[in-house]
GROMACS .gro file of C-alpha atoms in nm:
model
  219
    1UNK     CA    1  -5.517   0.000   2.354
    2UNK     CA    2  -5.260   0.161   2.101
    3UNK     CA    3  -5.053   0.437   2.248
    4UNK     CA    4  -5.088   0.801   2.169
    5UNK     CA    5  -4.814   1.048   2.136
    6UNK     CA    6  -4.797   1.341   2.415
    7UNK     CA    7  -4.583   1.631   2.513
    8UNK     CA    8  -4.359   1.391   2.734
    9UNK     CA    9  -4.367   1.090   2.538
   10UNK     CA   10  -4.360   1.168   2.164
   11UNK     CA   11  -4.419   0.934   1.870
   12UNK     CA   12  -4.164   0.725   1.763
   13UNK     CA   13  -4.105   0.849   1.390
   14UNK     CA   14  -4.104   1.172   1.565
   15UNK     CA   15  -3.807   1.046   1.762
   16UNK     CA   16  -3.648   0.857   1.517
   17UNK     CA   17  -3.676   1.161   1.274
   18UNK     CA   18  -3.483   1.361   1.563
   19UNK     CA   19  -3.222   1.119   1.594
   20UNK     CA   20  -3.192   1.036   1.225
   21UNK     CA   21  -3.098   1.415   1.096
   22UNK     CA   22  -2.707   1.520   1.183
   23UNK     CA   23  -2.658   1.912   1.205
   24UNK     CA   24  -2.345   2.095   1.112
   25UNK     CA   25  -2.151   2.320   1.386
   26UNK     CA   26  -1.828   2.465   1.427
   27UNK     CA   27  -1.659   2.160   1.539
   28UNK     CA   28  -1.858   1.910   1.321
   29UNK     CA   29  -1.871   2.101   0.984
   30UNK     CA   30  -2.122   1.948   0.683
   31UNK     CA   31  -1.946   1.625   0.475
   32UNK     CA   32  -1.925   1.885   0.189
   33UNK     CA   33  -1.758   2.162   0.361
   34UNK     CA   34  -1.476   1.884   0.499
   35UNK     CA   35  -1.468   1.724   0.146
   36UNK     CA   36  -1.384   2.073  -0.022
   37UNK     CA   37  -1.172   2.151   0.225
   38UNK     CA   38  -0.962   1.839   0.169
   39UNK     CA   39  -0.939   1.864  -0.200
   40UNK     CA   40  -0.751   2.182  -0.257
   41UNK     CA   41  -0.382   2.063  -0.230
   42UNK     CA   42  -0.145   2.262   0.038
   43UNK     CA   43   0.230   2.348   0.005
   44UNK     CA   44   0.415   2.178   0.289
   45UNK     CA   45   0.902   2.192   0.314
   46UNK     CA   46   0.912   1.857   0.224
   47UNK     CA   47   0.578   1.908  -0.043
   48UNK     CA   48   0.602   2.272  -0.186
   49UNK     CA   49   0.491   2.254  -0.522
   50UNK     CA   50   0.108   2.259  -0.576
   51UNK     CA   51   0.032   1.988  -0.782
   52UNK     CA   52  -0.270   2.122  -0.978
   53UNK     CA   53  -0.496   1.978  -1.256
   54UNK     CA   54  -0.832   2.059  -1.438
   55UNK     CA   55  -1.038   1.972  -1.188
   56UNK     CA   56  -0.843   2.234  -0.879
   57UNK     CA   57  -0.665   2.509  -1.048
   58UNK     CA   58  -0.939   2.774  -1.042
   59UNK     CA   59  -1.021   2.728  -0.704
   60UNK     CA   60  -0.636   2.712  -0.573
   61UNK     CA   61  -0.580   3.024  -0.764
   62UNK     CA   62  -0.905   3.185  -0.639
   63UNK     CA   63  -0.757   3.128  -0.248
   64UNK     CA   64  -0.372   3.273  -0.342
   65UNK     CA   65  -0.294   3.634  -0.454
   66UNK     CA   66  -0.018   3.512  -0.612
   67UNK     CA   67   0.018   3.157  -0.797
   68UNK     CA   68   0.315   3.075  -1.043
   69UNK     CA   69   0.175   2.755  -1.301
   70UNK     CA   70   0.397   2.539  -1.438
   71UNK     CA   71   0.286   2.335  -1.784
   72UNK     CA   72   0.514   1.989  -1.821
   73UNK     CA   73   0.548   1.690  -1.948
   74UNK     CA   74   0.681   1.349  -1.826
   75UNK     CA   75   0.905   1.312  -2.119
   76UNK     CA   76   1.061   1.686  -2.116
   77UNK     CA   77   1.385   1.680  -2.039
   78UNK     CA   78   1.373   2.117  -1.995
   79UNK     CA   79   1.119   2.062  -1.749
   80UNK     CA   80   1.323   1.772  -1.549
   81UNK     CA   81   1.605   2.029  -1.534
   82UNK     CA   82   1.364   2.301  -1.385
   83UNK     CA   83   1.180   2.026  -1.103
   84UNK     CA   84   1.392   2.065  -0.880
   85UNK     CA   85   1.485   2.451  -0.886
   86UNK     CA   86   1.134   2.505  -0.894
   87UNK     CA   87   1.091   2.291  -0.616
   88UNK     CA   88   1.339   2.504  -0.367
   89UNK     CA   89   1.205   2.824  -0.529
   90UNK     CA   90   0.868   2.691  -0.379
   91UNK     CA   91   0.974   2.676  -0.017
   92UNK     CA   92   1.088   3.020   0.004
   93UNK     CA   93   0.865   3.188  -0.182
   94UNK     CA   94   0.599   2.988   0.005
   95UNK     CA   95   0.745   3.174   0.321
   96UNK     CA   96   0.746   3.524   0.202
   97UNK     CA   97   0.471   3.777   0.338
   98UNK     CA   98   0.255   3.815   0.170
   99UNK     CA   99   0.335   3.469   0.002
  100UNK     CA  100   0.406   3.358  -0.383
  101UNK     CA  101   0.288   3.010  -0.442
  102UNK     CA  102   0.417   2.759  -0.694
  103UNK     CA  103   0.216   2.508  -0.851
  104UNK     CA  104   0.307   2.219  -1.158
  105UNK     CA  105   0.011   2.051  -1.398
  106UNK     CA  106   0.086   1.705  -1.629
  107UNK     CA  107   0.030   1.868  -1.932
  108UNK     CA  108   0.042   1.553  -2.090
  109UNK     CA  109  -0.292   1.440  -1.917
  110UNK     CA  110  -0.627   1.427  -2.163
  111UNK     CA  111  -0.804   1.605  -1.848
  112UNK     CA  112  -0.588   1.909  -1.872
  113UNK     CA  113  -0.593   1.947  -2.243
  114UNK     CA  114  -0.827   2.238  -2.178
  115UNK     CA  115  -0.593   2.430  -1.934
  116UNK     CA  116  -0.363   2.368  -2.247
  117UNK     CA  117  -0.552   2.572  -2.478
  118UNK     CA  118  -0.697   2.828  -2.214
  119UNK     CA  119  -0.324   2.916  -2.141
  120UNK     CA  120  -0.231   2.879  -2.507
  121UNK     CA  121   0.080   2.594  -2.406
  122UNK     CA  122   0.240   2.439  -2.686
  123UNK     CA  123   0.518   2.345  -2.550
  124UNK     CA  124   0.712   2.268  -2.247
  125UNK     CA  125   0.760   2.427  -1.988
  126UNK     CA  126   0.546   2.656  -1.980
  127UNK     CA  127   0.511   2.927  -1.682
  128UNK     CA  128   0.204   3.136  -1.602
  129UNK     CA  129   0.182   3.439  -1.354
  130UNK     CA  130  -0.200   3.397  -1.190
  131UNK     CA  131  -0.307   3.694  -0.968
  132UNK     CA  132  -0.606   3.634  -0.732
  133UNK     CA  133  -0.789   3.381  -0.947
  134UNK     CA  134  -0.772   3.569  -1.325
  135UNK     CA  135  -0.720   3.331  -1.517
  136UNK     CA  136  -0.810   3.519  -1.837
  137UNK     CA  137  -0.507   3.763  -1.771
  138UNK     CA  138  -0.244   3.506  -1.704
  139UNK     CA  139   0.089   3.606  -1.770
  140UNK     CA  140   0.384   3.491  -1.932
  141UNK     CA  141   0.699   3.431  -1.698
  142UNK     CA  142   1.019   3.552  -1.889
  143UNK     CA  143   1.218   3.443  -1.604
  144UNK     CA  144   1.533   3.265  -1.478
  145UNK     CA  145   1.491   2.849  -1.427
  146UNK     CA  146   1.727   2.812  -1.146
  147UNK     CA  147   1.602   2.899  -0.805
  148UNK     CA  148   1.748   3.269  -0.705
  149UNK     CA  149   1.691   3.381  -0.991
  150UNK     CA  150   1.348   3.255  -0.966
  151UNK     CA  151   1.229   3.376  -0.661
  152UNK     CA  152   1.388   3.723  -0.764
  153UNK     CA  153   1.209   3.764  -1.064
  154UNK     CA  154   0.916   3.648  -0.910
  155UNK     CA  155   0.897   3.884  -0.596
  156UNK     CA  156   0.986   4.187  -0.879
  157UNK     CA  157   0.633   4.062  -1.000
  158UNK     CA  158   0.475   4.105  -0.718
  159UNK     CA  159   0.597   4.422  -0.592
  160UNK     CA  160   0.551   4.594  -0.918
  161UNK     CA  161   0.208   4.425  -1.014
  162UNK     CA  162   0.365   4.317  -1.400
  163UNK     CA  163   0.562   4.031  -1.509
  164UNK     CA  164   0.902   4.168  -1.657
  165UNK     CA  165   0.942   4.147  -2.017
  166UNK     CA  166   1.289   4.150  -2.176
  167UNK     CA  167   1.329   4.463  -2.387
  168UNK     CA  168   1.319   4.247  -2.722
  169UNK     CA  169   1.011   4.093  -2.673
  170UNK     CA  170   0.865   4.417  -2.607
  171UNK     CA  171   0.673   4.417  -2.896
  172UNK     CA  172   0.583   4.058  -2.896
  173UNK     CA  173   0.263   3.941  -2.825
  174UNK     CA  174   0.360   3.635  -2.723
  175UNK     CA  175   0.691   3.429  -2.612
  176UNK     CA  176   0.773   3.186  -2.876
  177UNK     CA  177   0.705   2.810  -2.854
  178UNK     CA  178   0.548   2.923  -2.522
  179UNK     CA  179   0.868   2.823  -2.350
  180UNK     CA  180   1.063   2.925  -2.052
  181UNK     CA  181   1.296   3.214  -2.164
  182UNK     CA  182   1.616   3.323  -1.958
  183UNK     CA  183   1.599   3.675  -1.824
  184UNK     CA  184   1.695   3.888  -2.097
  185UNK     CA  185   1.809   3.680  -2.344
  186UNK     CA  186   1.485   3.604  -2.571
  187UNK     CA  187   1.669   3.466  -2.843
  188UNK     CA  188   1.777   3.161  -2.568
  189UNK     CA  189   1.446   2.952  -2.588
  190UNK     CA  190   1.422   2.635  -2.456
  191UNK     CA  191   1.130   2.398  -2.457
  192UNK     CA  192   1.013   2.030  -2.569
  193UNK     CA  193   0.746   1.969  -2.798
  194UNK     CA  194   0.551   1.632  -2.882
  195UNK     CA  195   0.679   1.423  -3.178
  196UNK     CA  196   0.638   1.095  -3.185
  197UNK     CA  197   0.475   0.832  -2.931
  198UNK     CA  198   0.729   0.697  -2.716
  199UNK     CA  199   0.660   0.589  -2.327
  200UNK     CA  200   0.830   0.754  -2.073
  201UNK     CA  201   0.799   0.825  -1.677
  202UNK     CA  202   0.909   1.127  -1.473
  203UNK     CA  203   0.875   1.153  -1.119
  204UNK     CA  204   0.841   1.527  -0.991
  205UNK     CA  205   1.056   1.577  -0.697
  206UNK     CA  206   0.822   1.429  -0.400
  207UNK     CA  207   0.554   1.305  -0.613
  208UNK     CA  208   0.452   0.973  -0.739
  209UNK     CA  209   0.571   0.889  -1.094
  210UNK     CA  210   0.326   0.947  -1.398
  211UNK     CA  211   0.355   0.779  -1.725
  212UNK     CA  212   0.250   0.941  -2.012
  213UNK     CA  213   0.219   0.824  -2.371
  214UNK     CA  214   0.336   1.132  -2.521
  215UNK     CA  215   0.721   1.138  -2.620
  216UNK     CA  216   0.978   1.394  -2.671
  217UNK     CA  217   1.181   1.621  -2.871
  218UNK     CA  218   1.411   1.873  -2.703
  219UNK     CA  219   1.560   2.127  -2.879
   0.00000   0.00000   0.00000
């Protein structure tokens, strides 16, 4: 009286079991796979800064031969200035072949405090040259902040494989205050460091607003 599984008719477990278990293919690619893919952030016109934080930046630098970090701060007002020349620097640098890719992190945020001290930031903003995912050889942009002379300085860095330096920090191992210096002036330095706690929000051009708890002090 109870049934036996054959050839034709198997078991039911055995059926279920067959049923049960999804496979990946080419058109129907593993949760995982689709769920990495959607993390890493894209530059779009109306979106073209990447923006990056603890838990992406390696592997969005890892995928670009080029990638340009900016280190801000809601409550900068240096780094409000820059948004938006960064921002059209992005889409046509974004463009170029091969392409140089622009990307912002909240420096502000607890979760990034690490990129903070990898990248030695103390203060804002701060620009780092990434080349095909080093992130131990970052280097220190000595650039322009509005948008020509951004995406000029920034092509010269690709085509000659260095960041320029200005001839007076030359000897320098590192830009003071970390900040954004104007091409060849070194002795113009402007950044914003933390002082003391006073809310603020900035929103970065085409990005939700962020508050952080941090305050300013631009000099």
């Amino acid at each position: 009286e109870l049934p036996t599984a054959t050839k034709k008719a198997p078991s039911m477990s055995a059926r279920a079991a067959k049923k049960e278990l999804p496979t990946a293919t080419k058109k129907a690619p593993s949760m995982s796979a689709r769920a990495a893919k959607k993390e890493l952030p894209t530059a779009t016109k109306k979106a073209p800064v990447l923006q990056l934080d603890a838990d992406n930046l390696r592997e969005v630098a890892n995928v670009h031969a080029m990638l340009a970090v900016e280190f801000h701060a809601p409550w900068c007002g240096h780094c409000k200035k820059l948004a938006p020349e960064w921002e059209r620097a992005a889409n046509e640098l974004r463009v170029q072949r091969p392409p140089i890719f622009l990307a912002a992190v909240d420096g502000s945020l607890a979760k990034n405090s690490g990129l903070k001290t990898m990248f030695e930031v103390t203060g804002f903003p701060t620009i780092k040259i990434i080349r095909h995912g080093d992130l131990a050889n970052a280097e220190d942009y000595y650039g322009p902040r509005e948008a020509g002379g951004i995406v000029t300085y920034l092509t010269d860095a690709r085509r000659t494989g260095r960041a320029q330096r200005p001839p007076s920090a030359a000897t320098t191992a590192k830009p003071a205050n970390q900040g954004v210096r104007l091409a060849f002036e070194p002795a113009l330095i402007s950044s914003c460091v933390p002082s003391s706690p006073r809310p603020q929000r900035f929103a970065y051009p085409n990005q939700p607003q962020t508050t952080s708890t941090l305050s300013s002090r631009s000099t």
